[in-house]
Coordinates of C-alpha atoms in Angstrom, one line a residue:
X1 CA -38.0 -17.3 -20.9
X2 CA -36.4 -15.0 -19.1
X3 CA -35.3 -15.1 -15.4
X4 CA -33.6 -12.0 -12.9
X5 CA -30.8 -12.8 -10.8
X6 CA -29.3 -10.2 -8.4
X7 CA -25.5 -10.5 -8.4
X8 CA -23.8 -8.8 -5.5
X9 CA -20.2 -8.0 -5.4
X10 CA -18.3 -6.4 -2.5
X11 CA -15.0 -7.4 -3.4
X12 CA -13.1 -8.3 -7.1
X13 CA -12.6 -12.1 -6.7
X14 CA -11.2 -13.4 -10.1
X15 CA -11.0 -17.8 -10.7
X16 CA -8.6 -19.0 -8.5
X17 CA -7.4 -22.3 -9.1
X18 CA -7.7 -24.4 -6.2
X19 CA -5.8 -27.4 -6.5
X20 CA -4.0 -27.4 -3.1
X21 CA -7.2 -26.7 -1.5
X22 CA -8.7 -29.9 0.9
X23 CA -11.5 -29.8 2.9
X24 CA -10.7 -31.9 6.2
X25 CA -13.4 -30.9 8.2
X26 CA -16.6 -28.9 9.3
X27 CA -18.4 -28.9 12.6
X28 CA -21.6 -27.0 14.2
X29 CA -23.2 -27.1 17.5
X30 CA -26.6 -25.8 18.7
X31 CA -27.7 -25.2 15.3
X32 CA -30.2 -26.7 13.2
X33 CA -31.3 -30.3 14.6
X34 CA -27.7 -30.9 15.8
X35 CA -28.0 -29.9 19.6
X36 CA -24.3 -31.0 20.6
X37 CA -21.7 -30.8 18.1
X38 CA -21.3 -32.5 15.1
X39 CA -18.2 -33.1 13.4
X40 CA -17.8 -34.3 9.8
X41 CA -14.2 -34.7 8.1
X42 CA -13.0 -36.4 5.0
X43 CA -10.0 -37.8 6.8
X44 CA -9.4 -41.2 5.9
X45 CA -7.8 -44.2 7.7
X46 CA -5.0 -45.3 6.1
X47 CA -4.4 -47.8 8.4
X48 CA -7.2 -49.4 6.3
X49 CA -5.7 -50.1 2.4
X50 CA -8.6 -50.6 0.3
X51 CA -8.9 -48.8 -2.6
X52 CA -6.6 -46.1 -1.1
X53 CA -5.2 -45.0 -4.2
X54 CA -8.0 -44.9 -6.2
X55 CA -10.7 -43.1 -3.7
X56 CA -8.2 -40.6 -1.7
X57 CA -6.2 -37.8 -2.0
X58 CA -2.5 -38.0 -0.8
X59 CA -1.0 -35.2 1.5
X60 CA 1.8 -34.9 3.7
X61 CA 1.2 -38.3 4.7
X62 CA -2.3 -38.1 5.4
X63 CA -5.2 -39.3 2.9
X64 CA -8.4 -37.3 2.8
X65 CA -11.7 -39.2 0.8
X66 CA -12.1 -38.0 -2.7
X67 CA -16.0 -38.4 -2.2
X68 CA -17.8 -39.2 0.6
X69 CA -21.4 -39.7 1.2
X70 CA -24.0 -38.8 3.7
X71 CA -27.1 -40.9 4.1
X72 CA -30.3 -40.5 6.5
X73 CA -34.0 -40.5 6.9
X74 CA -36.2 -37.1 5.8
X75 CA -35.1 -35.0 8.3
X76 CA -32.7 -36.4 10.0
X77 CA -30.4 -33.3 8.9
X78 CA -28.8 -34.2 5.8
X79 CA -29.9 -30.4 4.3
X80 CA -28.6 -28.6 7.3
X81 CA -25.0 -30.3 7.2
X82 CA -24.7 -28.7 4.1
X83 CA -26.1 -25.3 5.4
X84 CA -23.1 -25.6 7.9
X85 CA -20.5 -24.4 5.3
X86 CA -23.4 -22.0 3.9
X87 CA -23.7 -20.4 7.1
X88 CA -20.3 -19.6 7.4
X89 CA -19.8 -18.4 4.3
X90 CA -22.8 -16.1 4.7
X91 CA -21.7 -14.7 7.8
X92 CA -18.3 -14.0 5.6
X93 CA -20.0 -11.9 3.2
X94 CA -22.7 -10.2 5.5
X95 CA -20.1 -8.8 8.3
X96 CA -18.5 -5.7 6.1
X97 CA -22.1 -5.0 4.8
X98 CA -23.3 -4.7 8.6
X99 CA -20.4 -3.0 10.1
X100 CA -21.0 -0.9 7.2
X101 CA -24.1 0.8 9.3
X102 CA -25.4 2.2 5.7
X103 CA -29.3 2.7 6.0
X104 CA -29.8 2.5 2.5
X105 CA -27.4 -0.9 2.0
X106 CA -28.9 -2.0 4.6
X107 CA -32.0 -1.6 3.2
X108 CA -31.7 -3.5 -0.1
X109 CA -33.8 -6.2 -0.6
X110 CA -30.8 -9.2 -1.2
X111 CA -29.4 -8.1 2.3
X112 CA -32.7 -7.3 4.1
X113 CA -33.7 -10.6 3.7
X114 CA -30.6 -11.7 4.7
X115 CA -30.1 -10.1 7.6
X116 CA -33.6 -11.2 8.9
X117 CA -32.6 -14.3 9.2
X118 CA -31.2 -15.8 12.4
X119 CA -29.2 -18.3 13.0
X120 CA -31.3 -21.4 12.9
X121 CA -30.5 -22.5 17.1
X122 CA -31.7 -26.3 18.2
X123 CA -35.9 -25.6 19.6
X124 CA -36.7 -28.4 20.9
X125 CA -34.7 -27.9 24.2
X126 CA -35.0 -25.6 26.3
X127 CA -32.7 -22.4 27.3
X128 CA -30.4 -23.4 23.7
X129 CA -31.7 -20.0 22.6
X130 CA -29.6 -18.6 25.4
X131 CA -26.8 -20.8 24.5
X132 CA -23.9 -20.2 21.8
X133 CA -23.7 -21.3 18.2
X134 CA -20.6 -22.5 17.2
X135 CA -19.2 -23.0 13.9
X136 CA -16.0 -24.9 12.2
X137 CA -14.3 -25.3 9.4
X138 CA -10.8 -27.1 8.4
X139 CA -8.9 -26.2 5.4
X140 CA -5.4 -27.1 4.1
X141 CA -4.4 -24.5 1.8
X142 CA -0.7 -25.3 0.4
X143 CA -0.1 -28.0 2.6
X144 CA -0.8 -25.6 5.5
X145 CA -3.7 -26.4 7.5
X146 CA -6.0 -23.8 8.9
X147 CA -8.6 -24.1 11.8
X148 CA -11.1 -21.5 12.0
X149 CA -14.3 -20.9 14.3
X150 CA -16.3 -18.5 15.9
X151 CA -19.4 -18.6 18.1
X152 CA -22.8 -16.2 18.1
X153 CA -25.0 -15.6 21.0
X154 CA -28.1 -12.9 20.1
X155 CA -26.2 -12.1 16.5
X156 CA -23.2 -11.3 18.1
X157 CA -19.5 -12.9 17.9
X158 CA -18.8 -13.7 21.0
X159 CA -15.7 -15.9 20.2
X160 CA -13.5 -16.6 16.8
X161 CA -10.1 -18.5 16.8
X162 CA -7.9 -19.6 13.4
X163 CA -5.6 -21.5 13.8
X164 CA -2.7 -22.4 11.8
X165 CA -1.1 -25.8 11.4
X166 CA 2.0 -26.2 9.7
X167 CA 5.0 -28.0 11.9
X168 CA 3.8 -26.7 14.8
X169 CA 0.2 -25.0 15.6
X170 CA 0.0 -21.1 16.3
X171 CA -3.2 -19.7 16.8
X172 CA -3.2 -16.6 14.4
X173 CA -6.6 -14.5 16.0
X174 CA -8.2 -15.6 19.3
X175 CA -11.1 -13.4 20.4
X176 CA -12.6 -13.8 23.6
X177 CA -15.4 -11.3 23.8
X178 CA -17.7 -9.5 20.7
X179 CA -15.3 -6.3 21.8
X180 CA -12.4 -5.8 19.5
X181 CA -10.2 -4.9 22.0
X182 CA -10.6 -8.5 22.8
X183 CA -8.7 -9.3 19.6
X184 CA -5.1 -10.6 19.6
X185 CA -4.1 -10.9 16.1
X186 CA -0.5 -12.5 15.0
X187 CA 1.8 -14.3 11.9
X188 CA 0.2 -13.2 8.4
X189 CA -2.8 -11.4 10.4
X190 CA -0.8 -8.8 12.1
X191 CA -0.9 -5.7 9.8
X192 CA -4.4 -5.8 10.3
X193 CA -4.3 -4.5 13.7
X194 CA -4.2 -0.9 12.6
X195 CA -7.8 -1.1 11.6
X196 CA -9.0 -3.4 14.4
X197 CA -11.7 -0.8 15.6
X198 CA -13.7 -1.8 12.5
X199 CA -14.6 -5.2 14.0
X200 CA -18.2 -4.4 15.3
X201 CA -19.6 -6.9 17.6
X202 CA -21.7 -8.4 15.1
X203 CA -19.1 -9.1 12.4
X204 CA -16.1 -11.3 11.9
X205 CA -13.0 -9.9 12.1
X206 CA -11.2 -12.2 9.4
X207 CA -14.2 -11.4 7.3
X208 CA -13.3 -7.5 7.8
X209 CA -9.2 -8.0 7.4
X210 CA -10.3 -9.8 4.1
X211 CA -12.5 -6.6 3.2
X212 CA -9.6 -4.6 3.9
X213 CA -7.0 -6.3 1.7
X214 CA -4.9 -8.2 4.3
X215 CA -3.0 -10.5 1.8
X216 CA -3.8 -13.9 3.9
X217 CA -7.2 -13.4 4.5
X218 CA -8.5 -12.7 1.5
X219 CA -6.7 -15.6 0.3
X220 CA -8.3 -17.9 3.2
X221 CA -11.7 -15.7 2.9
X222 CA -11.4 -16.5 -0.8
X223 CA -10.9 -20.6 -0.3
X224 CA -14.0 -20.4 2.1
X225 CA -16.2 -18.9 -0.4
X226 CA -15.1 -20.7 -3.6
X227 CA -16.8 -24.4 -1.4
X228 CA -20.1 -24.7 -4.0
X229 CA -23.0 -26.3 -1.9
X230 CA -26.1 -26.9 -4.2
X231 CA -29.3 -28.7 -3.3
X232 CA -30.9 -30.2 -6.1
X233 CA -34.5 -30.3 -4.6
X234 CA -34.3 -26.3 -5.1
X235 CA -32.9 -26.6 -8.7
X236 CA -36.7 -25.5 -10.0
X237 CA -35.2 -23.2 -13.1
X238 CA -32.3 -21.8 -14.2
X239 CA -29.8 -20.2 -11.2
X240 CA -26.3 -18.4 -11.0
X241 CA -25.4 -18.2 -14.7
X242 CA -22.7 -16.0 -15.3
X243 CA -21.4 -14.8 -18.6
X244 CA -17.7 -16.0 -17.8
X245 CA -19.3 -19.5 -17.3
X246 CA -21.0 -19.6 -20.5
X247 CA -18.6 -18.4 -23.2
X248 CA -18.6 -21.0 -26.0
X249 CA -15.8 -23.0 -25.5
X250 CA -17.3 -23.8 -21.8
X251 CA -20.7 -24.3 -23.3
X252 CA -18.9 -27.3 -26.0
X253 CA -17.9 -29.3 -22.4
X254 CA -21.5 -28.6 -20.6
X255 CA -22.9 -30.1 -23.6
X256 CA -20.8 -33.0 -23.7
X257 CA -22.3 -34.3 -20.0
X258 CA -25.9 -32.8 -21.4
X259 CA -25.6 -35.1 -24.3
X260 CA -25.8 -37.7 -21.7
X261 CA -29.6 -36.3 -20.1
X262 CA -30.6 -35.2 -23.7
X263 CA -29.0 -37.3 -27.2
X264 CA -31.2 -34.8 -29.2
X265 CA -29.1 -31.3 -27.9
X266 CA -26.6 -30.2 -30.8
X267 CA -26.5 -26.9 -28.4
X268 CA -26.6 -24.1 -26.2
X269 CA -27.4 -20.4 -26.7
X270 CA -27.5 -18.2 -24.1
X271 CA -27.9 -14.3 -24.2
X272 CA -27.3 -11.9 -20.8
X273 CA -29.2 -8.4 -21.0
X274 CA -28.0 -5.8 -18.1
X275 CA -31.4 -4.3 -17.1
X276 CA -30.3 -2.3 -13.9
X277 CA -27.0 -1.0 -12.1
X278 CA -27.2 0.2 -8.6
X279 CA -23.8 1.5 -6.8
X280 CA -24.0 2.0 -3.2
X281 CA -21.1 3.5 -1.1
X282 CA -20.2 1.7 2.2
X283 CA -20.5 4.7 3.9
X284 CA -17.0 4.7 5.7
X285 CA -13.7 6.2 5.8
X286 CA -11.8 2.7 6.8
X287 CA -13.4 1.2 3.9
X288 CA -11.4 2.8 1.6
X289 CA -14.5 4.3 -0.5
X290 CA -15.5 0.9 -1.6
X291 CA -18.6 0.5 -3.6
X292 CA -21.2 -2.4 -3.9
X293 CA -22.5 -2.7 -7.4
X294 CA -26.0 -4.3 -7.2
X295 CA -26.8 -5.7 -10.8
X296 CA -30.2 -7.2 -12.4
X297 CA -29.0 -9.7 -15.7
X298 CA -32.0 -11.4 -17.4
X299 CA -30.7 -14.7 -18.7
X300 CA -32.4 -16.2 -21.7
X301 CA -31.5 -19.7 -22.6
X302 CA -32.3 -21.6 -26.2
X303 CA -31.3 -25.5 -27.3
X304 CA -30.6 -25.9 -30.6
X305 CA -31.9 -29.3 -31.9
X306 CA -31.8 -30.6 -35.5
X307 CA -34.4 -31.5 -38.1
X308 CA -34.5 -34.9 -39.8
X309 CA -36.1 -36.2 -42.6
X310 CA -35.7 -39.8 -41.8
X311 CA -31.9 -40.1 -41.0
X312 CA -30.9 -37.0 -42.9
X313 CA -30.5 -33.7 -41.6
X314 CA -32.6 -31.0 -43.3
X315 CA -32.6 -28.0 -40.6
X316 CA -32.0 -26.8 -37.5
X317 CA -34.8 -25.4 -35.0
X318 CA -34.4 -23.1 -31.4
X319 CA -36.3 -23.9 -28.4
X320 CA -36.9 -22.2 -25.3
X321 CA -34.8 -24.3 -22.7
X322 CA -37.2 -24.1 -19.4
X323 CA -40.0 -25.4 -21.5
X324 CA -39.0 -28.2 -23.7
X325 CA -36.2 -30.3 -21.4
X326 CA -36.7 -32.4 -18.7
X327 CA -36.7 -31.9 -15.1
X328 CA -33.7 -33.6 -14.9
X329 CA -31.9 -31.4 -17.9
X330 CA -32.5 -28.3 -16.2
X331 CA -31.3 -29.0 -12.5
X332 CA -27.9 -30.7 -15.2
X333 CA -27.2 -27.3 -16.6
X334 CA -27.3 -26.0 -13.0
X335 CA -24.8 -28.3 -11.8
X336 CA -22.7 -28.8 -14.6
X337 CA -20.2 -25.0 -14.4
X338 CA -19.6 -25.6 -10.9
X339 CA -18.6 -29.7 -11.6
X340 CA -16.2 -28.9 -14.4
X341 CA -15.2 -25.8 -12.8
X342 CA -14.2 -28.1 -9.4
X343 CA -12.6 -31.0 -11.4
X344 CA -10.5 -29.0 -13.8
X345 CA -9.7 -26.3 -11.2
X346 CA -9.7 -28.3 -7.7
X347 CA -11.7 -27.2 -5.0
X348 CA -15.4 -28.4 -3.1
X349 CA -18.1 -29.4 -4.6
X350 CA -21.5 -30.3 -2.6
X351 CA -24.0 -31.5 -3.7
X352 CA -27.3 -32.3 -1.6
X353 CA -29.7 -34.9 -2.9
X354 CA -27.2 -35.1 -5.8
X355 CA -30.4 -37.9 -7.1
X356 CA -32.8 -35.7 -7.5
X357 CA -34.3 -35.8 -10.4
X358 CA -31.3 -37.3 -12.1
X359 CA -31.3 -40.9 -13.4
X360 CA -29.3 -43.3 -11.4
X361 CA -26.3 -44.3 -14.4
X362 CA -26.1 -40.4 -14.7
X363 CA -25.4 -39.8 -10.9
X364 CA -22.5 -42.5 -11.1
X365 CA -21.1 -41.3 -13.8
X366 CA -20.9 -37.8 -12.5
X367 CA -19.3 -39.3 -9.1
X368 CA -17.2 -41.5 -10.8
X369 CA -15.3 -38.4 -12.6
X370 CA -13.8 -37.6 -9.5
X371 CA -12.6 -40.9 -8.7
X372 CA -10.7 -41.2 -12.6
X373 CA -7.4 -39.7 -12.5
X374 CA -7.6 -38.5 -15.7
X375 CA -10.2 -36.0 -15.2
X376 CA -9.9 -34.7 -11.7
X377 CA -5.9 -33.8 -11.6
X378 CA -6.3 -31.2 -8.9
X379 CA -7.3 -33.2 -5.9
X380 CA -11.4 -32.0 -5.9
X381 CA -13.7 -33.6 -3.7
X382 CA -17.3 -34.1 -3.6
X383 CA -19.6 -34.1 -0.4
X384 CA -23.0 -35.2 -1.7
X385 CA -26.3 -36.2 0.5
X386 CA -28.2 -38.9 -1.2
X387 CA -31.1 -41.7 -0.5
X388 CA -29.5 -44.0 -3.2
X389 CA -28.5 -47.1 -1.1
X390 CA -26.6 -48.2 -4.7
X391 CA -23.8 -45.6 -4.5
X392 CA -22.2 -47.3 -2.1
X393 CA -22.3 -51.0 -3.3
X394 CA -19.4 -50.6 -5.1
X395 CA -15.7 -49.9 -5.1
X396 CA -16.6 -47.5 -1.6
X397 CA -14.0 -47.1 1.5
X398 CA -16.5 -47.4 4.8
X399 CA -14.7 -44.2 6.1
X400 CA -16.2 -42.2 2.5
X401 CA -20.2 -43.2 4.3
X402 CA -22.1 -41.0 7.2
X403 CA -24.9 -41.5 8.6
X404 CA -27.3 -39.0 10.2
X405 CA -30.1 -40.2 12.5
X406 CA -32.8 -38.5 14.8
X407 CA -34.0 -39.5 18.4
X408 CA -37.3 -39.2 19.9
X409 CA -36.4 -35.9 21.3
X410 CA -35.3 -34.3 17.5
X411 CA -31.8 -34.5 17.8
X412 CA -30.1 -35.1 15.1
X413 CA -26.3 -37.4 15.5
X414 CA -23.8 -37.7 12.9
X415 CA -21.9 -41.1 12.5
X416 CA -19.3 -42.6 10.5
X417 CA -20.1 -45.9 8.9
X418 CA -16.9 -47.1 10.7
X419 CA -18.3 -46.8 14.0
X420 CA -20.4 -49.7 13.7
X421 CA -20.1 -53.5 13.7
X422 CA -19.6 -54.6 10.0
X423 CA -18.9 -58.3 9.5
X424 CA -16.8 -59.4 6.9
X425 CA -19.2 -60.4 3.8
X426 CA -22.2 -57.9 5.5
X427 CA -24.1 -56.1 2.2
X428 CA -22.7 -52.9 3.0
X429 CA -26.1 -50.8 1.3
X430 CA -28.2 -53.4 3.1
X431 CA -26.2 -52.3 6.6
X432 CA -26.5 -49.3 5.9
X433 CA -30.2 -49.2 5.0
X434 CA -30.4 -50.6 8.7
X435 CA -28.2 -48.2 10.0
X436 CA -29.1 -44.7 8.4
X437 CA -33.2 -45.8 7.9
X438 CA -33.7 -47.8 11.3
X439 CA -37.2 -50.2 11.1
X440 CA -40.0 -48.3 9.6
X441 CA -43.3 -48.7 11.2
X442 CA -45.9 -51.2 10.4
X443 CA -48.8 -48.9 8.9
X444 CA -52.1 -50.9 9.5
X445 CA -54.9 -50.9 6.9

């Protein structure tokens, strides 16, 4: 079985290893079912020793959670918390493509569909279509930490602000209007002001000084982008496969978590055929001639499973991979690159309704790799949305839980288990089934 993937590329970004990159927080406002802001963070308080060593990351004397979980009703917005970092990262990679002005980019199918979409503002109030989105995101890159967020009214930017955090905090761009002569840029973003007339009104302008090679912001462009946010409901076949990913000596690791789903897989083979190369100049002189290279790969994937006669081994046979594993095998080989990648390299990792489809010993094990010291030496952390109540029974910091809840008038609040009343002894799943579920209706009969 074959399967086409469109792979777009407007810049060379090699593997980076990311392990002095921490998430500390992400934030949105009018968007989605989040009407006023919302503000997650993986900050912990380490005023509060449990299992500090074991669940949280140590830096510059702050802790942040190694995992933390997200729990709430369907609905309630677990899906678009996780579309918060999505967005942003979107709106990274769209803004050189539109300030390109290219009709025939413009025009491919991977960015036309893009760029149709709008930014998903809160409907169910009125005039918040004539209100601002806002976005945030909080990194700390080296020990450094940066602050960046930028607001759009009608698809324009009609404010953007990084910050930068180290002893003392210097903001690094501030712009006030969608105009770039509204644009003060300073520190490690002021080479870029030579080509600030390239900031349309409807791009970002640390997207743009990433396009154009300014040193720091492709770095911090390149930290935004390498966050891997997966939902497991869409996990339907087989997505992103790349051939760096699946050389053999990745494959012998993927196979080794596999194994788990499937005893029977003795392993992988997996073939990429180029069908199609499009190139497409950007259509400017400040873009340096840059070209986009649009490619088509058809992926084909086999398991290779032996033969027994009894308990001996007589032969080998190959089976198309789509239509002899489970379900639950599949959306595994999804997941699997971007989890060893994380652990071995550092970095983000979410994953939404990280139980889907998985059985329950095989989602804690997969948690519990980034919790063991052993295997995840670079700091990653996990983010994942779940309805599994067990997670948290166990060996769980209150300040790792969220909850997400929806009012009558579909606005959607995000709360730290922390903020309520625990008492000591409380059944901490059966608290938070209270908290993140509420009291489901009687249904009569």
């Amino acid at each position: 079985l074959e399967i086409m993937i469109d792979m777009v590329y407007y810049s060379k970004r090699g593997g980076t290893n990311m392990n002095n990159l921490i998430l500390k927080s992400i934030s949105a406002s009018n968007f989605g079912p989040f009407k006023e802001k919302c503000y997650f963070t993986t900050e912990s308080n380490i005023s509060k020793k449990e299992l500090l060593d074991r669940n949280t990351i140590e830096m510059r004397e702050e802790r942040y959670n190694k995992v933390s979980y997200i729990y709430g009703t369907n609905g309630a917005g677990k899906t678009n918390l996780c579309r918060v970092i999505s967005q942003i990262q979107k709106l990274i990679m769209l803004s050189p493509i539109i300030a390109s002005n290219n009709p025939q980019l413009l025009e491919l199918q991977p960015f036309k569909d893009e760029l149709n979409s709008k930014v998903n503002y809160f409907k169910l109030a009125k005039g918040c279509n004539e209100e601002a989105t806002e976005f945030g995101i909080e990194l700390i890159m080296n020990g450094i930490t940066y602050s960046y967020s930028f607001k759009i009214l009608n698809d324009n930017i009609i404010e953007e602000i990084l910050k930068k955090k180290n002893k003392r905090t210097e903001i690094i761009l501030n712009r006030t209007s969608s105009h770039y002569d509204d644009i003060i840029l300073k520190s490690e973003l002021s080479s870029f002001k030579a080509n600030i007339s390239v900031v349309k009104e409807n791009v970002l302008c640390l997207s743009m000084a990433a396009f154009l090679n300014n040193p720091f912001a492709t770095e911090l462009v390149k930290a935004i982008d390498s966050i891997k946010v997966i939902n497991m409901s869409s996990m339907l076949g087989i997505k992103n496969l790349s051939r760096e990913e699946y050389n053999q000596e990745n494959i012998d690791k993927y196979l080794k978590i596999l194994k788990l789903a499937d005893p029977t897989l003795k392993d992988l083979k997996v073939s990429f055929t180029e069908s199609k190369i499009e190139k497409q100049k950007m259509g400017a002189d400040d873009f340096e001639n840059r070209e986009l290279v649009i490619s088509n790969i058809s992926v084909d994937v086999k398991s290779i499973h032996n033969i027994y006669d009894g308990d001996e081994i007589t032969d080998e046979i190959e089976l198309p991979f789509l239509k002899i594993e489970s379900n639950g095998t599949i959306r595994m080989l999804n997941i699997i690159p971007n989890l060893i990648n994380t652990l071995e390299n550092g970095g983000i990792l979410v994953i939404d309704e990280i139980e889907n489809g998985l059985h329950p010993n095989l989602v804690k094990i997969l948690i519990d790799y980034f919790y063991n010291k052993d295997i995840n030496k670079n700091n990653a952390q996990l983010i994942c949305t779940s309805h599994n109540m067990l997670l948290v029974e166990k060996n769980v910091r209150r300040d790792q839980v969220w909850v997400i809840s929806k009012n009558k008038y579909g606005q959607s609040y995000l709360k730290r288990l922390t903020d309520f009343k625990i008492r000591i002894g409380e059944n901490l799943s059966q608290k938070l089934l209270k908290e993140a579920f509420g009291d489901f209706p009687k249904i009569e009969y």
